[in-house]
CSV table of C-alpha atoms in Angstrom, one decimal:
chain,number,residue,atom,x,y,z
A,1,MET,CA,21.0,59.3,41.4
A,2,ALA,CA,18.0,58.1,39.4
A,3,THR,CA,16.2,59.3,36.2
A,4,ARG,CA,12.6,60.1,35.6
A,5,ILE,CA,10.5,61.5,32.8
A,6,GLU,CA,8.7,64.7,33.9
A,7,PHE,CA,7.1,67.7,32.4
A,8,SER,CA,6.9,71.4,33.5
A,9,LYS,CA,4.1,72.4,31.1
A,10,HIS,CA,1.2,70.7,29.4
A,11,GLY,CA,1.4,69.7,25.8
A,12,GLY,CA,2.4,66.9,23.5
A,13,PRO,CA,5.3,64.5,23.8
A,14,GLU,CA,7.8,67.3,23.2
A,15,VAL,CA,7.2,68.6,26.8
A,16,LEU,CA,8.7,65.4,28.3
A,17,GLN,CA,12.2,65.6,29.7
A,18,ALA,CA,14.6,63.1,31.3
A,19,VAL,CA,15.6,64.5,34.6
A,20,GLU,CA,18.2,63.3,37.2
A,21,PHE,CA,16.9,63.2,40.8
A,22,THR,CA,17.9,61.9,44.2
A,23,PRO,CA,15.1,59.5,45.4
A,24,ARG,CA,13.9,60.0,49.0
A,25,ASP,CA,13.7,57.1,51.3
A,26,PRO,CA,10.3,55.4,51.4
A,27,ALA,CA,7.9,56.8,53.9
A,28,GLU,CA,5.9,54.7,56.3
A,29,HIS,CA,3.9,52.0,54.4
A,30,GLU,CA,5.9,52.7,51.2
A,31,ILE,CA,8.4,50.6,49.3
A,32,GLN,CA,11.0,51.8,46.9
A,33,VAL,CA,11.1,50.0,43.6
A,34,GLU,CA,13.9,49.9,41.0
A,35,ASN,CA,11.7,49.8,37.9
A,36,LYS,CA,12.6,47.3,35.2
A,37,ALA,CA,9.6,47.9,33.0
A,38,ILE,CA,6.9,50.6,33.0
A,39,GLY,CA,3.3,50.4,32.0
A,40,ILE,CA,2.2,53.0,29.4
A,41,ASN,CA,-1.5,53.9,29.5
A,42,TYR,CA,-3.6,56.2,27.4
A,43,ILE,CA,-4.6,58.2,30.5
A,44,ASP,CA,-0.9,59.3,30.7
A,45,THR,CA,-1.6,61.4,27.6
A,46,TYR,CA,-4.5,63.0,29.4
A,47,VAL,CA,-2.3,63.9,32.3
A,48,ARG,CA,0.5,65.2,30.1
A,49,SER,CA,-1.9,67.3,28.0
A,50,GLY,CA,-3.6,68.8,31.0
A,51,LEU,CA,-7.0,67.2,30.4
A,52,TYR,CA,-6.5,65.5,33.8
A,53,PRO,CA,-4.0,67.9,35.4
A,54,PRO,CA,-1.5,66.7,37.9
A,55,PRO,CA,-1.6,68.2,41.4
A,56,SER,CA,1.4,70.4,40.6
A,57,LEU,CA,4.1,71.1,38.0
A,58,PRO,CA,6.7,69.9,37.3
A,59,SER,CA,5.2,66.4,37.5
A,60,GLY,CA,6.2,62.9,36.9
A,61,LEU,CA,4.1,60.6,34.7
A,62,GLY,CA,2.8,57.1,34.9
A,63,THR,CA,1.3,55.0,37.7
A,64,GLU,CA,2.2,51.4,36.7
A,65,ALA,CA,5.5,49.5,36.6
A,66,ALA,CA,7.3,46.4,37.7
A,67,GLY,CA,10.7,46.0,39.3
A,68,VAL,CA,12.7,44.9,42.3
A,69,VAL,CA,12.2,46.3,45.8
A,70,SER,CA,15.3,48.2,47.0
A,71,LYS,CA,14.0,49.7,50.3
A,72,VAL,CA,11.1,49.1,52.6
A,73,GLY,CA,9.5,51.8,54.8
A,74,HIS,CA,8.4,51.3,58.4
A,75,GLY,CA,5.2,49.3,58.8
A,76,VAL,CA,5.6,47.2,55.6
A,77,THR,CA,5.5,43.5,56.5
A,78,HIS,CA,4.3,41.6,53.4
A,79,ILE,CA,7.0,42.8,51.0
A,80,LYS,CA,10.7,42.7,51.5
A,81,VAL,CA,13.9,44.0,49.9
A,82,GLY,CA,14.7,41.9,46.8
A,83,ASP,CA,11.1,41.0,46.1
A,84,ARG,CA,10.0,41.2,42.4
A,85,VAL,CA,6.8,43.4,42.4
A,86,VAL,CA,4.3,44.9,40.1
A,87,TYR,CA,2.3,48.0,41.0
A,88,ALA,CA,-0.5,50.2,39.7
A,89,GLN,CA,-2.4,53.3,40.8
A,90,SER,CA,0.7,54.8,42.4
A,91,ALA,CA,1.3,58.5,42.7
A,92,LEU,CA,2.5,59.9,39.4
A,93,GLY,CA,6.1,59.1,38.6
A,94,ALA,CA,6.3,55.5,37.5
A,95,TYR,CA,8.2,56.6,34.3
A,96,SER,CA,11.4,56.5,36.4
A,97,THR,CA,14.3,54.2,37.3
A,98,VAL,CA,13.2,54.4,41.0
A,99,HIS,CA,9.8,55.1,42.4
A,100,ASN,CA,8.3,55.1,45.9
A,101,VAL,CA,4.9,53.3,46.1
A,102,LEU,CA,2.4,52.6,48.8
A,103,ALA,CA,3.0,48.9,49.6
A,104,ASP,CA,-0.7,48.1,49.3
A,105,LYS,CA,-0.6,49.2,45.6
A,106,ALA,CA,2.0,46.5,44.9
A,107,ALA,CA,1.8,42.7,44.4
A,108,VAL,CA,4.6,40.2,44.6
A,109,LEU,CA,5.4,39.0,41.1
A,110,PRO,CA,5.8,35.3,40.4
A,111,ASP,CA,9.1,34.3,38.7
A,112,ALA,CA,7.1,32.9,35.7
A,113,ILE,CA,5.9,36.4,34.8
A,114,SER,CA,8.4,38.8,33.2
A,115,PHE,CA,8.6,42.4,34.3
A,116,GLU,CA,7.5,43.5,30.8
A,117,GLN,CA,4.4,41.2,30.9
A,118,ALA,CA,3.4,42.5,34.4
A,119,ALA,CA,3.9,46.2,33.7
A,120,ALA,CA,2.0,45.9,30.4
A,121,SER,CA,-1.0,44.1,31.8
A,122,PHE,CA,-1.5,44.7,35.6
A,123,LEU,CA,-3.7,47.8,35.4
A,124,LYS,CA,-5.7,46.4,32.4
A,125,GLY,CA,-6.2,43.2,34.4
A,126,LEU,CA,-7.5,45.1,37.4
A,127,THR,CA,-9.8,47.0,35.2
A,128,VAL,CA,-11.3,43.8,33.7
A,129,TRP,CA,-11.6,42.2,37.2
A,130,TYR,CA,-13.5,45.3,38.4
A,131,LEU,CA,-15.8,45.4,35.4
A,132,LEU,CA,-16.6,41.7,35.6
A,133,ARG,CA,-16.8,41.3,39.4
A,134,LYS,CA,-17.8,44.7,40.8
A,135,THR,CA,-19.7,46.6,38.1
A,136,TYR,CA,-21.6,43.6,36.8
A,137,GLU,CA,-20.9,40.0,37.8
A,138,ILE,CA,-21.0,37.7,34.9
A,139,LYS,CA,-23.2,34.6,35.6
A,140,PRO,CA,-22.6,31.1,34.3
A,141,ASN,CA,-23.7,30.6,30.7
A,142,GLU,CA,-24.1,34.3,30.2
A,143,VAL,CA,-22.8,35.7,26.9
A,144,PHE,CA,-20.6,38.7,26.9
A,145,LEU,CA,-18.2,40.3,24.4
């Protein structure tokens, strides 16, 4: 058994409930992660409130976490059981003790980075990279705030 935070109706924090569930085995190209730390992002409040409604209710919450891979689905070759990973942009449900994630949404986590550091910064780091490399590439000697 595992535990996740989910909600069955939109609203404030009072709609969140801890629920026991049996995790399914990872599908093809997925990994199963035993989360050690989760990333909490402002967009999670939008999902919970219904501003960005989830595909269906009840729904899990969160898309970012870090932990240890416990199972690997068919077709996954770059990540193995026991690897420390961080992931972002998963399907909703990262606020859980166990979460299945597409392997291409995960990165192997170096030992020098804690689960807490990774879960708190991965999505924010991806956002900064996107803004500074894809939206507008900063040039040498250019000033930016």
